[in-house]
PDB file of C-alpha atoms and ligand atoms in Angstrom:
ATOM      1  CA  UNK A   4      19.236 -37.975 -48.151  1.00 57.00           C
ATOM      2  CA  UNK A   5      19.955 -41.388 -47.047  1.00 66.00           C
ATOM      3  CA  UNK A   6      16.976 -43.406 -46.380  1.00 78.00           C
ATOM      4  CA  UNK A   7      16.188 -44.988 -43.208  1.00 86.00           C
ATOM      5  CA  UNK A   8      16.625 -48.408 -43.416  1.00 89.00           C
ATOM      6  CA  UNK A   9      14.250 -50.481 -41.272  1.00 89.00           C
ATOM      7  CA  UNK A  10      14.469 -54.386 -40.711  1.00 93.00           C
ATOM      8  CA  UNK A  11      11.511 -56.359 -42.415  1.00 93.00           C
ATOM      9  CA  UNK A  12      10.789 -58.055 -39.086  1.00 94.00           C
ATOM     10  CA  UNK A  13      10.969 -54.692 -36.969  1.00 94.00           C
ATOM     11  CA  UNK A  14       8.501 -53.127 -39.419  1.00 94.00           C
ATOM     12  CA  UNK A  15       5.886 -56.374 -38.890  1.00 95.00           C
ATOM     13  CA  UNK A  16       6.081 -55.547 -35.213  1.00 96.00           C
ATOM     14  CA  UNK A  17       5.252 -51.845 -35.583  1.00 96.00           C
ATOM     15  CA  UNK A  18       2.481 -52.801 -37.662  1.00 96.00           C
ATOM     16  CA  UNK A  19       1.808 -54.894 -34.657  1.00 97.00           C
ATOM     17  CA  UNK A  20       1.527 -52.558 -31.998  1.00 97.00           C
ATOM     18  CA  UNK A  21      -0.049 -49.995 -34.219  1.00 97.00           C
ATOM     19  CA  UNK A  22      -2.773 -52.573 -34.729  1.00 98.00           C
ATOM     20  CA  UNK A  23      -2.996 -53.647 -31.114  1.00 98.00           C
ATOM     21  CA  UNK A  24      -2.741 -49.990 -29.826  1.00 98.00           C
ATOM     22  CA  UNK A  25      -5.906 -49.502 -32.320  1.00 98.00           C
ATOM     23  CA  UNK A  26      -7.530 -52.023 -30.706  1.00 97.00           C
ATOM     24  CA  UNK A  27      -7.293 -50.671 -26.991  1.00 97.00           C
ATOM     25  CA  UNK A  28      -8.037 -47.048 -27.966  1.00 96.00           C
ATOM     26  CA  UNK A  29     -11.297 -48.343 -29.828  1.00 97.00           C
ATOM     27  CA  UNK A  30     -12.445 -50.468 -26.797  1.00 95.00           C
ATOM     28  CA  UNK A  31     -11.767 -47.449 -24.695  1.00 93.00           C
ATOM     29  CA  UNK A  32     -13.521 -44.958 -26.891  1.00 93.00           C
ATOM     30  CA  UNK A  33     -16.257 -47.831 -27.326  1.00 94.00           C
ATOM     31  CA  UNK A  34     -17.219 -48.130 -23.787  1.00 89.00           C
ATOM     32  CA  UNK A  35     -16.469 -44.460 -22.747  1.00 88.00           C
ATOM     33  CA  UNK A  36     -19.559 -43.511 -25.805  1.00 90.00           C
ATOM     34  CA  UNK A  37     -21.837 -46.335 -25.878  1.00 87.00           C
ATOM     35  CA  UNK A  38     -21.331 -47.568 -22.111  1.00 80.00           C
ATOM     36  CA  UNK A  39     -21.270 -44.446 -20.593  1.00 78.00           C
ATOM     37  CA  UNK A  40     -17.664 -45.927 -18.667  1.00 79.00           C
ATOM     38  CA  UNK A  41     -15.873 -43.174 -17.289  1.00 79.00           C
ATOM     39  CA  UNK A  42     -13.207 -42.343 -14.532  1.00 75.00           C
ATOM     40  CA  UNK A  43     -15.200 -40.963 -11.892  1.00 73.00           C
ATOM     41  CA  UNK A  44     -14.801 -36.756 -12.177  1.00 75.00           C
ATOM     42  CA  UNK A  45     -16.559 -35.831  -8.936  1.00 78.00           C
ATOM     43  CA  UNK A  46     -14.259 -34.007  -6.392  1.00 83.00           C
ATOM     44  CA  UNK A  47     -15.869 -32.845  -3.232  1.00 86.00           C
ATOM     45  CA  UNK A  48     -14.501 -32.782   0.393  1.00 89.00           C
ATOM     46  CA  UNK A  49     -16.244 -33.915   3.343  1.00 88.00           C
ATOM     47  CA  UNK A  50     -15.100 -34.717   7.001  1.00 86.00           C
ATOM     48  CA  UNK A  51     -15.036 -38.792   6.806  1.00 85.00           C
ATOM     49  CA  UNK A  52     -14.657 -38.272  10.749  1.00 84.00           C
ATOM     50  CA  UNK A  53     -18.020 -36.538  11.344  1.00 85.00           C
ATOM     51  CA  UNK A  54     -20.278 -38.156   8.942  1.00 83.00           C
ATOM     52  CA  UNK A  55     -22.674 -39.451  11.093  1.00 81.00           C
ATOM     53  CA  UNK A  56     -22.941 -36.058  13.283  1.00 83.00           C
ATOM     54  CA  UNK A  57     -25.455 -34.048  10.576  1.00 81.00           C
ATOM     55  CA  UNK A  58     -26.032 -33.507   7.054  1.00 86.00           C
ATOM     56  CA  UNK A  59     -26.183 -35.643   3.945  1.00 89.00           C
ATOM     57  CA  UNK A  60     -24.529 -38.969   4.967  1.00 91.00           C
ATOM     58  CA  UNK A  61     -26.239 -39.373   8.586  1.00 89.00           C
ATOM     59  CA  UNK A  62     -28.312 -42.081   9.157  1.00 88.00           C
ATOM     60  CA  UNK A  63     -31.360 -40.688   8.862  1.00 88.00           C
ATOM     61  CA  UNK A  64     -30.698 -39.377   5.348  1.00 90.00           C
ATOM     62  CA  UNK A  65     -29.045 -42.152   3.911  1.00 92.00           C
ATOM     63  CA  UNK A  66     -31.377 -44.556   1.259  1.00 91.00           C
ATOM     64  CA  UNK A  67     -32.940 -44.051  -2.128  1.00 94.00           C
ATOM     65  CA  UNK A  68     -34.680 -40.438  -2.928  1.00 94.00           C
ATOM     66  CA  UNK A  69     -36.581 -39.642  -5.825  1.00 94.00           C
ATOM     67  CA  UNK A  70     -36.239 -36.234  -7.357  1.00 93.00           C
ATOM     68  CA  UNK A  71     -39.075 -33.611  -8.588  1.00 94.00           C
ATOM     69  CA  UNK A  72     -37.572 -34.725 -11.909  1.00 94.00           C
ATOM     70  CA  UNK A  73     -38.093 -38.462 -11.819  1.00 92.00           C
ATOM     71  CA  UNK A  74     -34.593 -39.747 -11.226  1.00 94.00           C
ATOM     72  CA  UNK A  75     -33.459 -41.247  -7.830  1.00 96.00           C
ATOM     73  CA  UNK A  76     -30.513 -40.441  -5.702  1.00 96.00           C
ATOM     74  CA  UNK A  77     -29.130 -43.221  -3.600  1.00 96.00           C
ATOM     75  CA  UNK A  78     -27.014 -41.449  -0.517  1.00 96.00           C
ATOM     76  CA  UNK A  79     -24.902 -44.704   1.018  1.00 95.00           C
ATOM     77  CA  UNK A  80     -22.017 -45.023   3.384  1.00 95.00           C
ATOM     78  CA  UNK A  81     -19.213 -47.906   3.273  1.00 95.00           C
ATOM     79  CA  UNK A  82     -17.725 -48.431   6.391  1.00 94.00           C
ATOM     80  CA  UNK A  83     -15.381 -51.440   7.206  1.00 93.00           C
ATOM     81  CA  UNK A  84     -17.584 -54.295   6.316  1.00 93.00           C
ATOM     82  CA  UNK A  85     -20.604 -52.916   4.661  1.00 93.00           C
ATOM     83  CA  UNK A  86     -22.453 -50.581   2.637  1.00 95.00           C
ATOM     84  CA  UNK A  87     -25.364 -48.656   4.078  1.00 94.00           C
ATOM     85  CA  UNK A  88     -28.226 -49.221   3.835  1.00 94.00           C
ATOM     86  CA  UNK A  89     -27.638 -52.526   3.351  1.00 94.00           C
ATOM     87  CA  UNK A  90     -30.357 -53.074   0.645  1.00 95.00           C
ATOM     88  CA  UNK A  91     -31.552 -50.513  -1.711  1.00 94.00           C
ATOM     89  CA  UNK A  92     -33.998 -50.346  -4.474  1.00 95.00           C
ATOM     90  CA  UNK A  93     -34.434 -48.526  -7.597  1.00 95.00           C
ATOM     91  CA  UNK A  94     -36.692 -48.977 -11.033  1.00 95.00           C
ATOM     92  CA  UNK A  95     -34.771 -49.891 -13.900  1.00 93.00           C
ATOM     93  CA  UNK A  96     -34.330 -47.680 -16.863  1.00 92.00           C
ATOM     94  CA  UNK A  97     -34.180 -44.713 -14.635  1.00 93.00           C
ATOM     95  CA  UNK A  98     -31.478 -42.479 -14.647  1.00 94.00           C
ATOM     96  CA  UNK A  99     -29.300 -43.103 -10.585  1.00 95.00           C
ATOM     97  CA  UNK A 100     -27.464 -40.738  -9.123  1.00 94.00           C
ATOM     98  CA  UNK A 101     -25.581 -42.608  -6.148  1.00 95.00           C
ATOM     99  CA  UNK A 102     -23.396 -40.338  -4.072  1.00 94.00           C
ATOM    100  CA  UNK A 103     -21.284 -42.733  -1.656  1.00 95.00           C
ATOM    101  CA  UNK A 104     -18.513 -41.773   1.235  1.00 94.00           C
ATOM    102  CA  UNK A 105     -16.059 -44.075   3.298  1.00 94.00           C
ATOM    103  CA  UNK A 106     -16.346 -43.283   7.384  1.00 91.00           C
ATOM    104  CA  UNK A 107     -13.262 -44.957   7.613  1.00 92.00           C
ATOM    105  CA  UNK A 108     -10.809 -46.311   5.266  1.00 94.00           C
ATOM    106  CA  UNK A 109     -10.961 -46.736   1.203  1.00 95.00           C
ATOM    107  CA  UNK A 110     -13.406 -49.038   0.209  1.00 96.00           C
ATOM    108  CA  UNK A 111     -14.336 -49.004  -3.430  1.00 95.00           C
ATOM    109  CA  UNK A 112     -18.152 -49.877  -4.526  1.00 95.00           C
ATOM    110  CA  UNK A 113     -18.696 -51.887  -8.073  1.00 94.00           C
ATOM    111  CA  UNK A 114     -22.123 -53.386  -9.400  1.00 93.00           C
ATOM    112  CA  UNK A 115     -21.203 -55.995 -12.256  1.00 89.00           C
ATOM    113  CA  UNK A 116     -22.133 -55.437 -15.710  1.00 85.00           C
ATOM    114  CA  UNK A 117     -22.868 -51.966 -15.031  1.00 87.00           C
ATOM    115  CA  UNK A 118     -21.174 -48.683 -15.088  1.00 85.00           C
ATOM    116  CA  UNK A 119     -21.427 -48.557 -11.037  1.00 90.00           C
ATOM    117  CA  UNK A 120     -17.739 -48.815 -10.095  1.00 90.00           C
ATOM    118  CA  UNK A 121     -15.577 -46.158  -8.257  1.00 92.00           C
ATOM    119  CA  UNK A 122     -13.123 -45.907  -5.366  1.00 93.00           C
ATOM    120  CA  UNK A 123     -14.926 -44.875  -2.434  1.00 94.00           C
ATOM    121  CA  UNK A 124     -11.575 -42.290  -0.838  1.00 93.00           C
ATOM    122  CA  UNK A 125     -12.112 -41.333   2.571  1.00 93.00           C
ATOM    123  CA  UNK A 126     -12.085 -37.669   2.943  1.00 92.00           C
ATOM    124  CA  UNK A 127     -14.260 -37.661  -0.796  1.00 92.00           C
ATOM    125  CA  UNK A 128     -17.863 -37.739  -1.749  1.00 93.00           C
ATOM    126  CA  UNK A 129     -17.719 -40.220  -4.630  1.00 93.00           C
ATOM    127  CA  UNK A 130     -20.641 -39.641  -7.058  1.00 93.00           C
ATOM    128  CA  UNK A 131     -22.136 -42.022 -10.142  1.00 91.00           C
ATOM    129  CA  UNK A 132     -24.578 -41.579 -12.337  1.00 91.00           C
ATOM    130  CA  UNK A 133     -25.887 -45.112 -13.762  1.00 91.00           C
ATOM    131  CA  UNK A 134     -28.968 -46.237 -15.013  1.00 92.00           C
ATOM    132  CA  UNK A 135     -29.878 -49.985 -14.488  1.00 92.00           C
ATOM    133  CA  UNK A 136     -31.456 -51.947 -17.735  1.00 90.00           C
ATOM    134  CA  UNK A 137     -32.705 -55.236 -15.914  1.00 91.00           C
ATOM    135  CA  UNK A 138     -34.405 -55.482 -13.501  1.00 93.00           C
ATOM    136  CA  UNK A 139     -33.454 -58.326 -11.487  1.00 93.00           C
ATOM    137  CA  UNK A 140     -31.059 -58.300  -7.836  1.00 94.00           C
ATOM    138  CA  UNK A 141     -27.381 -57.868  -7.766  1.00 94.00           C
ATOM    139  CA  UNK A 142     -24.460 -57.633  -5.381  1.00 94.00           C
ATOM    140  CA  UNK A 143     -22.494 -54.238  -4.482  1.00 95.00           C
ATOM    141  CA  UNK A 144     -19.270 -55.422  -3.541  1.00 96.00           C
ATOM    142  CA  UNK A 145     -16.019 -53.826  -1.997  1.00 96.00           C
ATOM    143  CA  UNK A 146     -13.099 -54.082  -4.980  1.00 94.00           C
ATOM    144  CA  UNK A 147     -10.978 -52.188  -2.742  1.00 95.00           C
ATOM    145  CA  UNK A 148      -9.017 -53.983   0.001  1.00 96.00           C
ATOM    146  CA  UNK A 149     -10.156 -52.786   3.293  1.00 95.00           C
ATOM    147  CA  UNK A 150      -9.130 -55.467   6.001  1.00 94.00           C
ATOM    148  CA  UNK A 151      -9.908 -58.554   7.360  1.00 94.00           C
ATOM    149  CA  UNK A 152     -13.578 -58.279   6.796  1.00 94.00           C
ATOM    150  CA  UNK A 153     -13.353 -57.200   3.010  1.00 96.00           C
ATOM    151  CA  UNK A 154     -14.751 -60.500   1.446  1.00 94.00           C
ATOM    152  CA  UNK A 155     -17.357 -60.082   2.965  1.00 94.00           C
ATOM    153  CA  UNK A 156     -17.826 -56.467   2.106  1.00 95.00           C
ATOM    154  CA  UNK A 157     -21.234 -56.113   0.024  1.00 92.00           C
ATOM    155  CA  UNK A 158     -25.103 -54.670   0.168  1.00 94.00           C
ATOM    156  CA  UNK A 159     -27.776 -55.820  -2.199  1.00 95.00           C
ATOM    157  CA  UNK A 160     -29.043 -54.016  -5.104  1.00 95.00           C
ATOM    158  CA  UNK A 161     -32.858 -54.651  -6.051  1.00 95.00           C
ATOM    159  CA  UNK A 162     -33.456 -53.056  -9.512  1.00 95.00           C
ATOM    160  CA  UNK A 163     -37.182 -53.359  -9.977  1.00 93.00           C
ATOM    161  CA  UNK A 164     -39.181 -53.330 -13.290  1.00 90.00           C
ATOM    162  CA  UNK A 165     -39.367 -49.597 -13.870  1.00 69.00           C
ATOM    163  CA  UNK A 166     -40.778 -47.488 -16.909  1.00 62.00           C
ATOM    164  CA  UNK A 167     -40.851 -49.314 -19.814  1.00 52.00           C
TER     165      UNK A 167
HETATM  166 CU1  CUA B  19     -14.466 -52.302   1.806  1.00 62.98          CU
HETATM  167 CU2  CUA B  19     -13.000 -53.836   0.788  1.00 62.98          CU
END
């Protein structure tokens, strides 16, 4: 029966963090619809140890693919300091797939101003599915401390003019 009696200043802030928890949830749901930005979902298990033995991430199968259905798959591997192959090259406006695993410790791969950005686990096949809008080149760098060599951590990116 008795009302609840809350300060006039107390009330101002809750309007406050209302407004600024608004804010974050719309930039999230913003970037997560229009940007395609999303926590990386792909969970798959491979032997980080034995990589380079057979299969999808020896050397020999590692670069850019493209697919009976037009898109590309890019198969890399980051290994204290770089990403392999070191330079890769895909049309813009083309729908990626990039499927990228550690051979040794975690490494994490991120393209700027793009969606391309994910911790590279060992142990994980880390997959992203991008498609790049200019063509132009860019850096893939390590965003995940890896040692000594980490700053120096990065493969090129070509994007060439694609479909239009
Ligand atoms: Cu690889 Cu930092």
């Amino acid at each position: 029966m008795s009302m609840i009696h809350i300060d006039p200043l107390e009330k101002r802030w809750l309007w406050a963090i209302g407004g600024m928890l608004a804010i974050f949830w719309g930039v999230q749901i913003y970037y997560a619809a229009a940007e395609n930005m999303h926590p990386p979902s792909n969970v798959e298990v491979i032997d980080s140890a034995k990589l380079h033995l057979s299969g999808e991430f020896a050397e020999d199968n590692l670069g850019v693919k493209k697919e009976a259905d037009g898109s590309y798959t890019v198969t890399m591997v980051a290994a204290r300091y770089g990403f392999y192959p070191q330079e890769i090259e895909v049309p813009a406006k083309t729908p990626v797939k990039l499927r990228i695993a550690s051979f040794d410790v975690l490494h994490g791969v991120h393209v700027p101003f793009s969606n391309m950005n994910t911790m590279v686990v060992p142990g994980y096949v880390s997959e992203v599915h991008t498609e790049f809008q200019t063509p132009g080149s860019f850096p893939m760098i390590c965003n995940e401390y890896c040692g000594l060599g980490h700053d120096y951590m990065y493969s090129k990116l070509h994007v060439t003019a694609g479909k239009s």
